[in-house]
mmCIF file of C-alpha atoms and ligand atoms in Angstrom:
data_model
loop_
_atom_site.group_PDB
_atom_site.id
_atom_site.type_symbol
_atom_site.label_atom_id
_atom_site.label_comp_id
_atom_site.label_asym_id
_atom_site.label_seq_id
_atom_site.Cartn_x
_atom_site.Cartn_y
_atom_site.Cartn_z
ATOM 1 C CA UNK A 668 0.260 -0.163 -0.426
ATOM 2 C CA UNK A 669 1.964 3.549 -1.214
ATOM 3 C CA UNK A 670 -0.008 6.254 1.196
ATOM 4 C CA UNK A 671 -0.207 9.438 -0.997
ATOM 5 C CA UNK A 672 1.910 12.459 0.947
ATOM 6 C CA UNK A 673 1.678 16.072 -0.200
ATOM 7 C CA UNK A 674 4.501 18.503 1.721
ATOM 8 C CA UNK A 675 6.290 21.768 0.409
ATOM 9 C CA UNK A 676 9.211 21.821 -1.071
ATOM 10 C CA UNK A 677 11.616 24.278 -0.014
ATOM 11 C CA UNK A 678 11.524 26.146 -3.204
ATOM 12 C CA UNK A 679 10.319 29.815 -3.857
ATOM 13 C CA UNK A 680 9.445 29.442 -8.139
ATOM 14 C CA UNK A 681 8.339 33.070 -8.742
ATOM 15 C CA UNK A 682 6.552 33.513 -5.396
ATOM 16 C CA UNK A 683 5.923 36.928 -3.745
ATOM 17 C CA UNK A 684 6.898 37.677 -0.156
ATOM 18 C CA UNK A 685 6.232 40.176 1.983
ATOM 19 C CA UNK A 686 8.051 40.513 5.698
ATOM 20 C CA UNK A 687 6.472 42.842 8.017
ATOM 21 C CA UNK A 688 9.511 43.796 10.516
ATOM 22 C CA UNK A 689 8.718 45.613 13.666
ATOM 23 C CA UNK A 690 11.032 48.796 14.846
ATOM 24 C CA UNK A 691 11.219 47.792 18.709
ATOM 25 C CA UNK A 692 14.023 46.121 19.450
ATOM 26 C CA UNK A 693 15.866 46.861 16.188
ATOM 27 C CA UNK A 694 19.208 45.564 16.880
ATOM 28 C CA UNK A 695 18.119 41.905 17.463
ATOM 29 C CA UNK A 696 15.400 42.578 14.639
ATOM 30 C CA UNK A 697 17.862 43.480 12.013
ATOM 31 C CA UNK A 698 19.351 40.042 12.370
ATOM 32 C CA UNK A 699 16.042 38.418 12.285
ATOM 33 C CA UNK A 700 14.893 40.544 8.478
ATOM 34 C CA UNK A 701 18.830 39.582 7.220
ATOM 35 C CA UNK A 702 18.421 35.957 8.345
ATOM 36 C CA UNK A 703 14.769 35.907 6.528
ATOM 37 C CA UNK A 704 16.074 37.574 3.494
ATOM 38 C CA UNK A 705 19.334 35.359 3.097
ATOM 39 C CA UNK A 706 17.039 32.302 3.240
ATOM 40 C CA UNK A 707 14.281 33.369 0.649
ATOM 41 C CA UNK A 708 16.836 34.591 -1.734
ATOM 42 C CA UNK A 709 19.218 31.328 -1.124
ATOM 43 C CA UNK A 710 16.456 29.239 -1.784
ATOM 44 C CA UNK A 711 15.276 30.646 -5.073
ATOM 45 C CA UNK A 712 13.734 34.161 -4.471
ATOM 46 C CA UNK A 713 13.961 36.990 -6.871
ATOM 47 C CA UNK A 714 15.156 40.004 -4.187
ATOM 48 C CA UNK A 715 13.139 42.132 -6.260
ATOM 49 C CA UNK A 716 9.841 40.152 -5.307
ATOM 50 C CA UNK A 717 10.290 41.014 -1.794
ATOM 51 C CA UNK A 718 8.597 44.101 -0.205
ATOM 52 C CA UNK A 719 9.461 44.881 3.396
ATOM 53 C CA UNK A 720 6.880 47.003 5.342
ATOM 54 C CA UNK A 721 7.970 48.673 9.013
ATOM 55 C CA UNK A 722 6.003 48.694 11.563
ATOM 56 C CA UNK A 723 6.413 50.695 15.187
ATOM 57 C CA UNK A 724 5.966 47.710 16.905
ATOM 58 C CA UNK A 725 4.627 44.031 17.683
ATOM 59 C CA UNK A 726 1.227 45.571 18.794
ATOM 60 C CA UNK A 727 0.807 46.830 15.269
ATOM 61 C CA UNK A 728 1.793 43.868 13.326
ATOM 62 C CA UNK A 729 -2.098 42.603 12.656
ATOM 63 C CA UNK A 730 -3.770 45.369 11.004
ATOM 64 C CA UNK A 731 -0.875 45.516 8.827
ATOM 65 C CA UNK A 732 -0.390 42.039 7.975
ATOM 66 C CA UNK A 733 -4.434 42.602 7.491
ATOM 67 C CA UNK A 734 -4.161 45.298 5.417
ATOM 68 C CA UNK A 735 -1.711 43.559 3.033
ATOM 69 C CA UNK A 736 -3.768 40.257 3.433
ATOM 70 C CA UNK A 737 -6.966 42.333 2.091
ATOM 71 C CA UNK A 738 -4.268 44.115 -0.780
ATOM 72 C CA UNK A 739 -3.521 40.800 -2.373
ATOM 73 C CA UNK A 740 -0.553 40.024 -4.487
ATOM 74 C CA UNK A 741 2.014 37.952 -1.733
ATOM 75 C CA UNK A 742 1.818 34.135 -1.714
ATOM 76 C CA UNK A 743 3.097 34.692 2.018
ATOM 77 C CA UNK A 744 3.424 37.277 4.851
ATOM 78 C CA UNK A 745 6.656 36.696 7.237
ATOM 79 C CA UNK A 746 6.164 38.883 10.492
ATOM 80 C CA UNK A 747 9.391 39.776 12.110
ATOM 81 C CA UNK A 748 10.228 41.349 15.351
ATOM 82 C CA UNK A 749 11.137 40.795 19.242
ATOM 83 C CA UNK A 750 8.897 41.234 22.325
ATOM 84 C CA UNK A 751 11.144 41.491 25.216
ATOM 85 C CA UNK A 752 9.635 40.987 28.506
ATOM 86 C CA UNK A 753 10.186 43.777 30.969
ATOM 87 C CA UNK A 754 9.074 44.732 34.160
ATOM 88 C CA UNK A 755 5.320 44.593 33.893
ATOM 89 C CA UNK A 756 2.544 42.771 32.510
ATOM 90 C CA UNK A 757 2.659 44.725 29.124
ATOM 91 C CA UNK A 758 4.622 41.664 27.513
ATOM 92 C CA UNK A 759 1.617 39.235 27.783
ATOM 93 C CA UNK A 760 -0.604 41.952 25.982
ATOM 94 C CA UNK A 761 1.323 42.935 23.105
ATOM 95 C CA UNK A 762 2.841 39.084 22.132
ATOM 96 C CA UNK A 763 -0.586 37.801 22.988
ATOM 97 C CA UNK A 764 -2.463 40.448 20.882
ATOM 98 C CA UNK A 765 0.612 39.985 17.952
ATOM 99 C CA UNK A 766 0.192 36.231 17.606
ATOM 100 C CA UNK A 767 -3.829 36.052 17.886
ATOM 101 C CA UNK A 768 -4.403 38.743 15.466
ATOM 102 C CA UNK A 769 -1.818 37.253 12.254
ATOM 103 C CA UNK A 770 -3.401 33.654 13.274
ATOM 104 C CA UNK A 771 -6.395 35.493 12.508
ATOM 105 C CA UNK A 772 -5.678 37.339 9.448
ATOM 106 C CA UNK A 773 -3.745 33.835 8.457
ATOM 107 C CA UNK A 774 -7.041 31.720 8.497
ATOM 108 C CA UNK A 775 -9.508 34.975 7.163
ATOM 109 C CA UNK A 776 -7.406 34.956 4.079
ATOM 110 C CA UNK A 777 -5.696 31.740 3.544
ATOM 111 C CA UNK A 778 -2.544 33.004 3.509
ATOM 112 C CA UNK A 779 0.397 31.766 5.083
ATOM 113 C CA UNK A 780 1.909 34.514 7.619
ATOM 114 C CA UNK A 781 5.114 32.949 9.101
ATOM 115 C CA UNK A 782 5.549 34.031 13.079
ATOM 116 C CA UNK A 783 8.968 35.080 13.051
ATOM 117 C CA UNK A 784 8.520 37.274 16.266
ATOM 118 C CA UNK A 785 10.927 36.565 19.622
ATOM 119 C CA UNK A 786 8.559 36.486 22.534
ATOM 120 C CA UNK A 787 11.369 35.780 25.285
ATOM 121 C CA UNK A 788 12.730 37.182 29.098
ATOM 122 C CA UNK A 789 15.674 38.742 28.222
ATOM 123 C CA UNK A 790 18.283 40.331 25.681
ATOM 124 C CA UNK A 791 20.076 37.009 25.677
ATOM 125 C CA UNK A 792 17.831 35.139 24.788
ATOM 126 C CA UNK A 793 16.882 37.800 21.994
ATOM 127 C CA UNK A 794 20.209 37.778 21.089
ATOM 128 C CA UNK A 795 20.500 33.639 21.053
ATOM 129 C CA UNK A 796 17.463 33.349 18.809
ATOM 130 C CA UNK A 797 18.715 36.202 16.062
ATOM 131 C CA UNK A 798 21.649 34.656 14.723
ATOM 132 C CA UNK A 799 24.067 32.727 17.440
ATOM 133 C CA UNK A 800 23.534 29.894 19.951
ATOM 134 C CA UNK A 801 19.917 29.402 19.137
ATOM 135 C CA UNK A 802 19.406 30.166 15.624
ATOM 136 C CA UNK A 803 18.264 32.614 13.566
ATOM 137 C CA UNK A 804 13.889 32.946 14.058
ATOM 138 C CA UNK A 805 13.978 34.900 11.208
ATOM 139 C CA UNK A 806 15.467 32.252 8.751
ATOM 140 C CA UNK A 807 13.521 29.592 10.443
ATOM 141 C CA UNK A 808 10.012 31.968 9.504
ATOM 142 C CA UNK A 809 11.301 32.430 5.849
ATOM 143 C CA UNK A 810 11.829 28.451 5.247
ATOM 144 C CA UNK A 811 8.394 27.754 6.775
ATOM 145 C CA UNK A 812 7.090 30.598 4.553
ATOM 146 C CA UNK A 813 9.022 29.093 1.396
ATOM 147 C CA UNK A 814 7.335 25.564 2.478
ATOM 148 C CA UNK A 815 3.825 26.934 3.067
ATOM 149 C CA UNK A 816 3.946 28.575 -0.298
ATOM 150 C CA UNK A 817 4.767 25.435 -1.846
ATOM 151 C CA UNK A 818 2.266 23.168 -0.101
ATOM 152 C CA UNK A 819 -0.621 24.837 -1.040
ATOM 153 C CA UNK A 820 0.338 25.408 -4.652
ATOM 154 C CA UNK A 821 0.267 21.241 -4.139
ATOM 155 C CA UNK A 822 -3.069 21.714 -2.184
ATOM 156 C CA UNK A 823 -4.795 23.790 -4.171
HETATM 157 N N1 LIG B 1440 7.702 46.482 24.322
HETATM 158 C C1 LIG B 1440 7.400 45.990 23.189
HETATM 159 C C2 LIG B 1440 6.847 46.672 22.155
HETATM 160 N N2 LIG B 1440 6.185 47.463 22.584
HETATM 161 C C3 LIG B 1440 5.491 48.271 21.899
HETATM 162 C C4 LIG B 1440 4.115 47.791 21.204
HETATM 163 O O1 LIG B 1440 3.880 46.912 20.231
HETATM 164 C C5 LIG B 1440 3.068 49.264 20.297
HETATM 165 O O2 LIG B 1440 3.963 49.666 19.731
HETATM 166 C C6 LIG B 1440 3.136 49.967 21.429
HETATM 167 O O3 LIG B 1440 2.639 49.517 22.652
HETATM 168 C C7 LIG B 1440 2.230 51.147 20.537
HETATM 169 O O4 LIG B 1440 1.083 50.697 20.299
HETATM 170 N N3 LIG B 1440 6.604 46.015 21.199
HETATM 171 C C8 LIG B 1440 7.448 45.247 20.766
HETATM 172 O O5 LIG B 1440 7.867 45.100 19.361
HETATM 173 N N4 LIG B 1440 8.834 44.743 21.192
HETATM 174 C C9 LIG B 1440 8.646 44.864 23.103
HETATM 175 O O6 LIG B 1440 9.268 44.512 23.222
HETATM 176 C C1 LIG B 1441 7.134 43.808 25.867
HETATM 177 C C2 LIG B 1441 7.023 45.148 26.515
HETATM 178 O O1 LIG B 1441 6.119 46.180 26.192
HETATM 179 C C3 LIG B 1441 7.819 45.975 27.616
HETATM 180 O O2 LIG B 1441 9.234 45.385 27.050
HETATM 181 C C4 LIG B 1441 7.584 46.937 28.194
HETATM 182 O O3 LIG B 1441 8.467 47.009 29.586
HETATM 183 P P1 LIG B 1441 7.830 47.022 31.087
HETATM 184 O O4 LIG B 1441 6.955 45.843 30.614
HETATM 185 O O5 LIG B 1441 8.953 47.386 31.725
HETATM 186 O O6 LIG B 1441 6.808 48.194 30.860
#
């Protein structure tokens, strides 16, 4: 018995990506953005097919992502940011609304929204996840976007 399997390949044939990048903690987010773009280009994405949209913070991501998805023209959105816990519960609200909002947009429009937003307790954790000993979450988000674009094309 042969089980039919459908899975996305890591390629970007004529795919259009929009990166939504927040400015908070830019010393970390810049590394996430570099990792994401490097990954996309190395997997065949045309740099001219990439768009970068900058937002103030993670809390503003969902409304920007919703507007981008509504306008159309992209095969996937990659959200890049860093929410670093401070001394108040603010972290919970920013991180929670960010992820909830972008997940809702992804489902509403059937559009992959890769979650490359760090939600960490310390700056050290952020640094570790933006290109040092714990990898680059921006690159990982780009890999997810590549795979999902190809997967959804196969399903359609
Ligand atoms: N503390 C962090 C924020 N806070 C700002 C919010 O995202 C938002 O821009 C503000 O509340 C105005 O609406 N944003 C991050 O991306 N990362 C943080 O660590
Ligand atoms: C995630 C945040 O909003 C946080 O960095 C803000 O810090 P604080 O909780 O000390 O106001």
